[in-house]
mmCIF file of C-alpha atoms in Angstrom:
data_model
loop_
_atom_site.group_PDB
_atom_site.id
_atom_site.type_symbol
_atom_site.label_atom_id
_atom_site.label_comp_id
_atom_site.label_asym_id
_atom_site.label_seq_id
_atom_site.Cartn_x
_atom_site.Cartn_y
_atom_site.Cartn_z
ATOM 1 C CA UNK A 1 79.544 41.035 32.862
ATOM 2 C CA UNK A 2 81.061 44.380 33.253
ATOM 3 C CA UNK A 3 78.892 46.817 34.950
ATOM 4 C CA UNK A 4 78.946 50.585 35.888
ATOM 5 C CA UNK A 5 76.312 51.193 38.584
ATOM 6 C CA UNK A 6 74.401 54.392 39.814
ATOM 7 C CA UNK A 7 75.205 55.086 43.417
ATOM 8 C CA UNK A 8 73.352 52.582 45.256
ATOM 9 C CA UNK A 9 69.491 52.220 45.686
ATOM 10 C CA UNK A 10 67.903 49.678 47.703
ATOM 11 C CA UNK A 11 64.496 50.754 49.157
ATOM 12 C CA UNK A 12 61.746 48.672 50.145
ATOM 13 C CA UNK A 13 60.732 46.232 47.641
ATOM 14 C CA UNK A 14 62.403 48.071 44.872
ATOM 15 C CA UNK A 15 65.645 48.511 43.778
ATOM 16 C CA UNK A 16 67.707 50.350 41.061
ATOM 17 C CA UNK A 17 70.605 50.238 39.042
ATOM 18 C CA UNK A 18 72.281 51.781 35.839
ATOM 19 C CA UNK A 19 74.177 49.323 34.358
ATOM 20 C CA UNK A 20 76.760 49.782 31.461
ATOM 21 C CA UNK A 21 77.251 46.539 29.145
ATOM 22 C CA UNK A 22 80.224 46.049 27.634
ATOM 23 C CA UNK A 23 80.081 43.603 24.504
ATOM 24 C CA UNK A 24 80.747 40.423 24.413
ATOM 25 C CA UNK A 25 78.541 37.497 26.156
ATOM 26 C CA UNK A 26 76.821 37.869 28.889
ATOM 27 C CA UNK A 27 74.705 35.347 31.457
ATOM 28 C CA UNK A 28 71.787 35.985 33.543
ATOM 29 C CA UNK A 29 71.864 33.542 36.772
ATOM 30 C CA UNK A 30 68.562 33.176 38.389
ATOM 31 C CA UNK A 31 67.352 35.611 41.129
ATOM 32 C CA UNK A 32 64.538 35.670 43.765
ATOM 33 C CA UNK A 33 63.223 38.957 42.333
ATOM 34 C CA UNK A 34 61.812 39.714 38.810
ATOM 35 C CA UNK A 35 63.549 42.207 36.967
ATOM 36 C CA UNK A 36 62.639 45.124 34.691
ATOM 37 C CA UNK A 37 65.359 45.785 31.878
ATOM 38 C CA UNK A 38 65.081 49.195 30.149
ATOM 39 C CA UNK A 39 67.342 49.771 27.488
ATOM 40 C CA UNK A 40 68.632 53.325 27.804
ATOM 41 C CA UNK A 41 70.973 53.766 24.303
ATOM 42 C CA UNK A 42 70.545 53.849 20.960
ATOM 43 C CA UNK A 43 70.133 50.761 18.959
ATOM 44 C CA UNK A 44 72.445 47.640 19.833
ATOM 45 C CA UNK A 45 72.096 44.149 17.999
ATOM 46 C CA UNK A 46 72.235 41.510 20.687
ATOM 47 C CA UNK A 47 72.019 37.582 20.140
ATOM 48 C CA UNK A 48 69.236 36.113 22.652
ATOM 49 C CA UNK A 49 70.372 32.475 24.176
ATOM 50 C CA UNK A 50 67.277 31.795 25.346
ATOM 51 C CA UNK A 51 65.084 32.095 21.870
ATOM 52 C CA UNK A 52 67.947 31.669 19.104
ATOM 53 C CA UNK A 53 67.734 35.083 17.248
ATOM 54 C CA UNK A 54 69.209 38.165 17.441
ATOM 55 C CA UNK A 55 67.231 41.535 18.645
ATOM 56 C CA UNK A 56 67.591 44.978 18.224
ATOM 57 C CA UNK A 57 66.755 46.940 21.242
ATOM 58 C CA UNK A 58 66.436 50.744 20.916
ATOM 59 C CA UNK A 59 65.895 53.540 23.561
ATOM 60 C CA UNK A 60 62.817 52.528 25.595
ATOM 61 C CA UNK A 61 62.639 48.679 24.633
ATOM 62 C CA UNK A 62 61.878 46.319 28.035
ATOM 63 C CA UNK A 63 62.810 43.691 29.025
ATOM 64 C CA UNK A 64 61.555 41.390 31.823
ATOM 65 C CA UNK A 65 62.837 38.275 33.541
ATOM 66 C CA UNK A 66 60.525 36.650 35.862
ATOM 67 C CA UNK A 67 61.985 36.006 39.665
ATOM 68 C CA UNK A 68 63.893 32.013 38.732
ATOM 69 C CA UNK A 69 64.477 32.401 35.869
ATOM 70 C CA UNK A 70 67.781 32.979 33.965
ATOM 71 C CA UNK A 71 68.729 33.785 30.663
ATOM 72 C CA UNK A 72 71.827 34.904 28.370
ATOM 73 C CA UNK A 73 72.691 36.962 25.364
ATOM 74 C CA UNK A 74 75.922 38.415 23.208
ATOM 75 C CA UNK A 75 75.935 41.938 23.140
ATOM 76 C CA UNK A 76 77.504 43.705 19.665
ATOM 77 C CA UNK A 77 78.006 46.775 21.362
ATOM 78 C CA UNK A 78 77.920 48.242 24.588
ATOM 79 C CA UNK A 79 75.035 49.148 26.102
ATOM 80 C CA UNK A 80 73.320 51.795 28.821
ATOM 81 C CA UNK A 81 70.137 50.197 30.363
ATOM 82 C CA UNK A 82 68.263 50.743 33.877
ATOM 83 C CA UNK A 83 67.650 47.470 35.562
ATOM 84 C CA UNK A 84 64.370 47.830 38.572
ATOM 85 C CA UNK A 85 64.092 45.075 40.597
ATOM 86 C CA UNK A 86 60.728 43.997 42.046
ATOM 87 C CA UNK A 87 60.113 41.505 44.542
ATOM 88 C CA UNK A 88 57.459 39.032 44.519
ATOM 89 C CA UNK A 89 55.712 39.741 47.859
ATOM 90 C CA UNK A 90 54.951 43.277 46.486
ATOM 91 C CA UNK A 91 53.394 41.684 43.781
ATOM 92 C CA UNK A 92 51.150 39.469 45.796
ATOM 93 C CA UNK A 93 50.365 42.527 48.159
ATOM 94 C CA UNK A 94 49.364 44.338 45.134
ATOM 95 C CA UNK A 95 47.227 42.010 44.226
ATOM 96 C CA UNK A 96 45.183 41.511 47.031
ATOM 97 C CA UNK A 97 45.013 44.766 47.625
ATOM 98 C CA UNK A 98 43.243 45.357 44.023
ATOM 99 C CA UNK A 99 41.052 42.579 45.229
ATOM 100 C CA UNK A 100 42.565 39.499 44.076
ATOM 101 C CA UNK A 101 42.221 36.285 44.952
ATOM 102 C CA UNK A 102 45.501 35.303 46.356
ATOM 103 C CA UNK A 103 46.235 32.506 43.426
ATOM 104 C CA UNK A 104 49.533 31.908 42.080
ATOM 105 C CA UNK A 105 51.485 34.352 39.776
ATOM 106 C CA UNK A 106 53.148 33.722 36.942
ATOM 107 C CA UNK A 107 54.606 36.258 34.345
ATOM 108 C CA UNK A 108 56.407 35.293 31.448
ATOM 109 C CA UNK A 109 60.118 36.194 29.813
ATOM 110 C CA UNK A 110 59.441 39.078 27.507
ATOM 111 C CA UNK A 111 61.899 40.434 24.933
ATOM 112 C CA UNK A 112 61.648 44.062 23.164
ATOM 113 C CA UNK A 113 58.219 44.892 25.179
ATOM 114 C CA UNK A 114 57.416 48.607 24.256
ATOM 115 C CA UNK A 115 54.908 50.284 27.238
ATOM 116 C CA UNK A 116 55.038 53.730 27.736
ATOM 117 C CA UNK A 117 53.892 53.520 31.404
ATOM 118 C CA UNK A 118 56.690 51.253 32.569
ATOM 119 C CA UNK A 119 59.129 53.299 30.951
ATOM 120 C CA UNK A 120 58.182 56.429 32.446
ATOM 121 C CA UNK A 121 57.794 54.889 35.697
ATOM 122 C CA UNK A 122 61.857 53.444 35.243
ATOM 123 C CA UNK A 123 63.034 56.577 34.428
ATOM 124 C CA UNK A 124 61.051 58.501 37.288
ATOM 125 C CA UNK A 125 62.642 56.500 39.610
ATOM 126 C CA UNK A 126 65.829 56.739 38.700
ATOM 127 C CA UNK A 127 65.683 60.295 38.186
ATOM 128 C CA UNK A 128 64.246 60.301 41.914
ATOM 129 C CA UNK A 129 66.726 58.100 43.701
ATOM 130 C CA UNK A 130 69.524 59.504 41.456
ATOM 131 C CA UNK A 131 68.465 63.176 43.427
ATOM 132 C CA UNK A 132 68.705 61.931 46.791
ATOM 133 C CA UNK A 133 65.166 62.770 46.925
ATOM 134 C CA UNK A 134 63.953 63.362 50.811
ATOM 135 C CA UNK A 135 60.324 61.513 49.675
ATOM 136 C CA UNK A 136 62.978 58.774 49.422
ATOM 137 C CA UNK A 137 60.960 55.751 50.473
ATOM 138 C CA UNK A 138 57.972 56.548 49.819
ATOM 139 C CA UNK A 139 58.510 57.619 46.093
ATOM 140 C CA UNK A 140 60.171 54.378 45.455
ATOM 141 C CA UNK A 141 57.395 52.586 46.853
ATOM 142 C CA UNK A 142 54.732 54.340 44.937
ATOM 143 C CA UNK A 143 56.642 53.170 41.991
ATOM 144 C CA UNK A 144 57.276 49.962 42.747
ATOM 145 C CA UNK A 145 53.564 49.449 43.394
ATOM 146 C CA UNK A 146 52.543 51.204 40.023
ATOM 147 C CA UNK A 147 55.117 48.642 38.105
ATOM 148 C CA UNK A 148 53.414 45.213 40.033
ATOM 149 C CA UNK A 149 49.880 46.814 38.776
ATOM 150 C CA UNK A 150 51.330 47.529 35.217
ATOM 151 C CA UNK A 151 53.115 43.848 34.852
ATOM 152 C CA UNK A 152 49.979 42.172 36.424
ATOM 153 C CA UNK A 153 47.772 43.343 33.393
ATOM 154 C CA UNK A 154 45.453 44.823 36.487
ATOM 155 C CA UNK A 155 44.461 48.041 35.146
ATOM 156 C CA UNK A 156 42.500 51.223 35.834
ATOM 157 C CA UNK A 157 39.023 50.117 35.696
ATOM 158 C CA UNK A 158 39.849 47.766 38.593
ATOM 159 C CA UNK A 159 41.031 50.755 40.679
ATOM 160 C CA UNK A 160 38.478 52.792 39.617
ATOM 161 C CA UNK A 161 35.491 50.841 41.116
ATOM 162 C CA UNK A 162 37.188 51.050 44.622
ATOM 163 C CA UNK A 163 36.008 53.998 46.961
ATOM 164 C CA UNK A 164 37.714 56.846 46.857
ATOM 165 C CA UNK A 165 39.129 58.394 50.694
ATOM 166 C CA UNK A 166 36.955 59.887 52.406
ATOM 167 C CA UNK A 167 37.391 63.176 54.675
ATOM 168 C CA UNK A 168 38.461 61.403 57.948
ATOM 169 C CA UNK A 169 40.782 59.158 56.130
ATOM 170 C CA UNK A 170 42.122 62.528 54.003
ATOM 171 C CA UNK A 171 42.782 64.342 57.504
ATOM 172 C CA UNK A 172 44.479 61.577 59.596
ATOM 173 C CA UNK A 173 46.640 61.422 56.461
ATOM 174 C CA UNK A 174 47.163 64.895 55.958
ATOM 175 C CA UNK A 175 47.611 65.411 59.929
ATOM 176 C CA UNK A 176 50.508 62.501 60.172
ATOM 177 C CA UNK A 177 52.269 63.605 57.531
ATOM 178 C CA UNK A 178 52.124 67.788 59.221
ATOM 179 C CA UNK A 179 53.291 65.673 62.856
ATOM 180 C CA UNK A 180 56.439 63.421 61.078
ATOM 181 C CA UNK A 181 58.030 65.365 58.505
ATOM 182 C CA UNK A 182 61.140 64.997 60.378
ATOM 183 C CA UNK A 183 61.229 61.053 59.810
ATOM 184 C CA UNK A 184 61.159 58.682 56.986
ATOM 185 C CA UNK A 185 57.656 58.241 55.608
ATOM 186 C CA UNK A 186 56.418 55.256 53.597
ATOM 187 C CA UNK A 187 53.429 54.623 51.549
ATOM 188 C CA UNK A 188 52.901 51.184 53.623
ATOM 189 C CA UNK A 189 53.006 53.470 56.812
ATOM 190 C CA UNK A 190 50.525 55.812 55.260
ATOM 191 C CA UNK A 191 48.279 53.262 54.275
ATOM 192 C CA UNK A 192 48.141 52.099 57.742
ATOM 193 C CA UNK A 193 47.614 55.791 59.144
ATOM 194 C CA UNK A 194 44.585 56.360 56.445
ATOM 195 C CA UNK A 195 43.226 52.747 56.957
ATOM 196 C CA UNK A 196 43.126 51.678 53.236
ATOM 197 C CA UNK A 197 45.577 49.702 50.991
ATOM 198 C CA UNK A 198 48.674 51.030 49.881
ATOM 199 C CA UNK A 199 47.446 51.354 46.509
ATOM 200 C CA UNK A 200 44.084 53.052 46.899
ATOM 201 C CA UNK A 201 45.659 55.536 49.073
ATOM 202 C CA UNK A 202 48.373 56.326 46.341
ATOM 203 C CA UNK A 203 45.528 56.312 43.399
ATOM 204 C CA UNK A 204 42.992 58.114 45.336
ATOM 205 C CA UNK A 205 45.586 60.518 47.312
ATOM 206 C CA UNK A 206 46.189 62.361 44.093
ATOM 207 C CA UNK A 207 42.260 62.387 43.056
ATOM 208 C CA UNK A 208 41.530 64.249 46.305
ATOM 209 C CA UNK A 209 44.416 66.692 46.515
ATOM 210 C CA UNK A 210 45.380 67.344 42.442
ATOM 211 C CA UNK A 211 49.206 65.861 43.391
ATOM 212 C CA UNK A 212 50.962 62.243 44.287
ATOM 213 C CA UNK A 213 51.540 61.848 47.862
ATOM 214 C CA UNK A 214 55.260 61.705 47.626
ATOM 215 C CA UNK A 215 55.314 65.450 45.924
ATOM 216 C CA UNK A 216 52.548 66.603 48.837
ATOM 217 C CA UNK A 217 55.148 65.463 51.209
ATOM 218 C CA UNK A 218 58.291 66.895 49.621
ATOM 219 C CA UNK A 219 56.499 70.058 48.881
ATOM 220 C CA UNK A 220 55.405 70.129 52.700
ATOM 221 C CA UNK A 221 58.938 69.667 53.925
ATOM 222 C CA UNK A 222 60.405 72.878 51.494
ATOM 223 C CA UNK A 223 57.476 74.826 53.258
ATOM 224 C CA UNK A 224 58.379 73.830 56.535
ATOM 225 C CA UNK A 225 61.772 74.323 56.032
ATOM 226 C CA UNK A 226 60.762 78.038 54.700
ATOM 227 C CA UNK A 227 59.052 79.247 57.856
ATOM 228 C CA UNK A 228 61.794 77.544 60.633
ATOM 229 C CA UNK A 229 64.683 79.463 58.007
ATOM 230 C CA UNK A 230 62.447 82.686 58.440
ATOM 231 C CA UNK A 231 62.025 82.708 62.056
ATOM 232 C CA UNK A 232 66.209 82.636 62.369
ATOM 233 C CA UNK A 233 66.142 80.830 65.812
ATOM 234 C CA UNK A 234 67.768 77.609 64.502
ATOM 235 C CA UNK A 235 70.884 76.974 62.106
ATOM 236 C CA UNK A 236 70.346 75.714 58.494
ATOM 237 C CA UNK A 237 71.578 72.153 59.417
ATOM 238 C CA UNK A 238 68.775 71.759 61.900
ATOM 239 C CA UNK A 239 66.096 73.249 60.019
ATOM 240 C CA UNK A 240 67.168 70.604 57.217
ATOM 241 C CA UNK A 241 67.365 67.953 60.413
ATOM 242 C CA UNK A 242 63.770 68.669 61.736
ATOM 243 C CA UNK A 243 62.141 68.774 57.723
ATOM 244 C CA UNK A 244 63.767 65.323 56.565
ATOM 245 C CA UNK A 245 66.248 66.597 54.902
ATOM 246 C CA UNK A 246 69.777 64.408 54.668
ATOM 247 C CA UNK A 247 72.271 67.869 55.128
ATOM 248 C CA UNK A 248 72.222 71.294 54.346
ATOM 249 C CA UNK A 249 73.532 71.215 51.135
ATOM 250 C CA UNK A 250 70.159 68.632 50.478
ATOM 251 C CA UNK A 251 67.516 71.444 51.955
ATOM 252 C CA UNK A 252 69.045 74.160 49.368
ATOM 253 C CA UNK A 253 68.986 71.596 46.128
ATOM 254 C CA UNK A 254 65.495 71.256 46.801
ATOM 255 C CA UNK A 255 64.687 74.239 47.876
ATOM 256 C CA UNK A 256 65.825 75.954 45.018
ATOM 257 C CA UNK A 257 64.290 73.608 42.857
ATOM 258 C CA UNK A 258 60.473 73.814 44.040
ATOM 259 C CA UNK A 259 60.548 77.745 44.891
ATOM 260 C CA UNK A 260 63.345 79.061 43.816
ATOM 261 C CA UNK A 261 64.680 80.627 46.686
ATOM 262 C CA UNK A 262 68.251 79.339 48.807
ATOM 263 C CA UNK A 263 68.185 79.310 52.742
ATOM 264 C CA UNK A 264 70.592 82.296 52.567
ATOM 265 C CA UNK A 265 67.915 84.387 50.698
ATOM 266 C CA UNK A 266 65.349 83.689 53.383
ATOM 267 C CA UNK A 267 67.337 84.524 56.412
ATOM 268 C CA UNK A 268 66.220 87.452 58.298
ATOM 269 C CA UNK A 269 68.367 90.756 57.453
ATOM 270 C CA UNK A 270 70.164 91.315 60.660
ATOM 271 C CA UNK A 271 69.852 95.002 62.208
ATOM 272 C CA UNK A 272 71.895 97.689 61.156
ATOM 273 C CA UNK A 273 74.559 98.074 63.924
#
């Protein structure tokens, strides 16, 4: 199988590639992880091994492979498609966090699936990780989560009857984030800071403050960022250093995407000589 990837992304429990396909015959060997298939061109007639017909996958179509299992198929044309792969302890934690019982899972091969949700939430991340985002981790996390929930079949009335945060938990949430802007920051080490499961913190985070906790955070770095390039007492490269940004050049892409504004515009004028 001839492949063209996106620069590599391997956070967490989730990873992500963009794959090219060439024609021609292709095998899936088993893997430990399940895998999300999103088929990212226009239509291409493909011959499944596994059920004996041919498909026709257009933009958007899913597929998914369980974790063990393998599979094959004869591609007509080439292909674009975004391949997420999930691995089963997420899943489980998901579960129990939604307030399952811990008993086995099992999903099943499926061919051509059309949800809206999991589609978006492929082509967030990719977007995300393709942009060197500084939320980084904990972006890819929230997504990763969102997928187990969607492929479980565990939807939003079972979120819904969980309590939302309340104002301590908002605060020491709200008050880490303000103290560690300068280092990585994951949903799991949120969850721990607020005291609730990763996934009723990343549900409820957005009820309480109108915005997903990975935008709060990137949004709170830019701002930072804003002030320290205002004051003038340290150089661009450490303001990015002390906001979590990777480099320079990674403060003004984002920068100039959420206000507009470079860190040359917001250095102080320097007095007329």
């Amino acid at each position: 199988m001839r492949s063209q990837y996106a620069p590599a992304q391997a956070v967490s429990d989730v990873t992500m590639a963009s794959r090219h396909i060439e024609a021609g015959v292709h095998r899936l060997s088993r893997a430990p992880h399940h895998r999300i298939m999103v088929h990212a061109s226009a239509a291409t007639r493909t011959y499944c091994n596994q059920v004996g017909r041919y498909f026709v996958r257009r933009a958007g179509d899913i597929d998914l492979v369980p974790a063990g299992q393998e599979g094959g198929f004869e591609a007509e044309t080439p292909f674009d498609t975004i391949e997420i792969a999930l691995q089963p302890a997420l899943m489980e934690r998901v579960v129990a966090e939604l307030g399952g019982k811990g008993q086995a899972l099992r999903l099943d091969t499926r061919h051509l699936l059309r949800d809206q949700r999991i589609e978006h939430l492929a082509r967030a991340l990719e977007s995300e990780l393709n942009a060197d985002s500084p939320s980084g981790p904990l972006f890819a996390d929230s997504i990763g989560a969102a997928l187990a929930v969607r492929l479980l079949g565990l939807g939003e009335p079972d979120i819904g009857r969980t309590n939302r945060l309340s104002d301590t938990q908002l605060k020491r949430v709200l008050e880490h984030i303000e103290a560690a802007l300068h280092e990585p920051l994951s949903i799991h080490r949120l969850s721990r800071v607020a005291g609730a499961s990763s996934s009723h913190l990343r549900t409820w985070f957005k009820v309480a403050t109108g915005v997903t906790l990975h935008r709060y955070v990137l949004r709170r770095r830019v701002e930072r960022a804003r002030v320290l390039l205002r004051r003038g007492d340290l150089s661009t490269s450490e303001v990015a250093d002390v906001t979590g940004f990777a480099h320079q050049s990674h403060l003004a892409h984002w920068m100039r995407r959420e206000i507009g504004q470079t860190p040359r515009d917001l250095r102080p004028t320097p007095p007329p000589k």
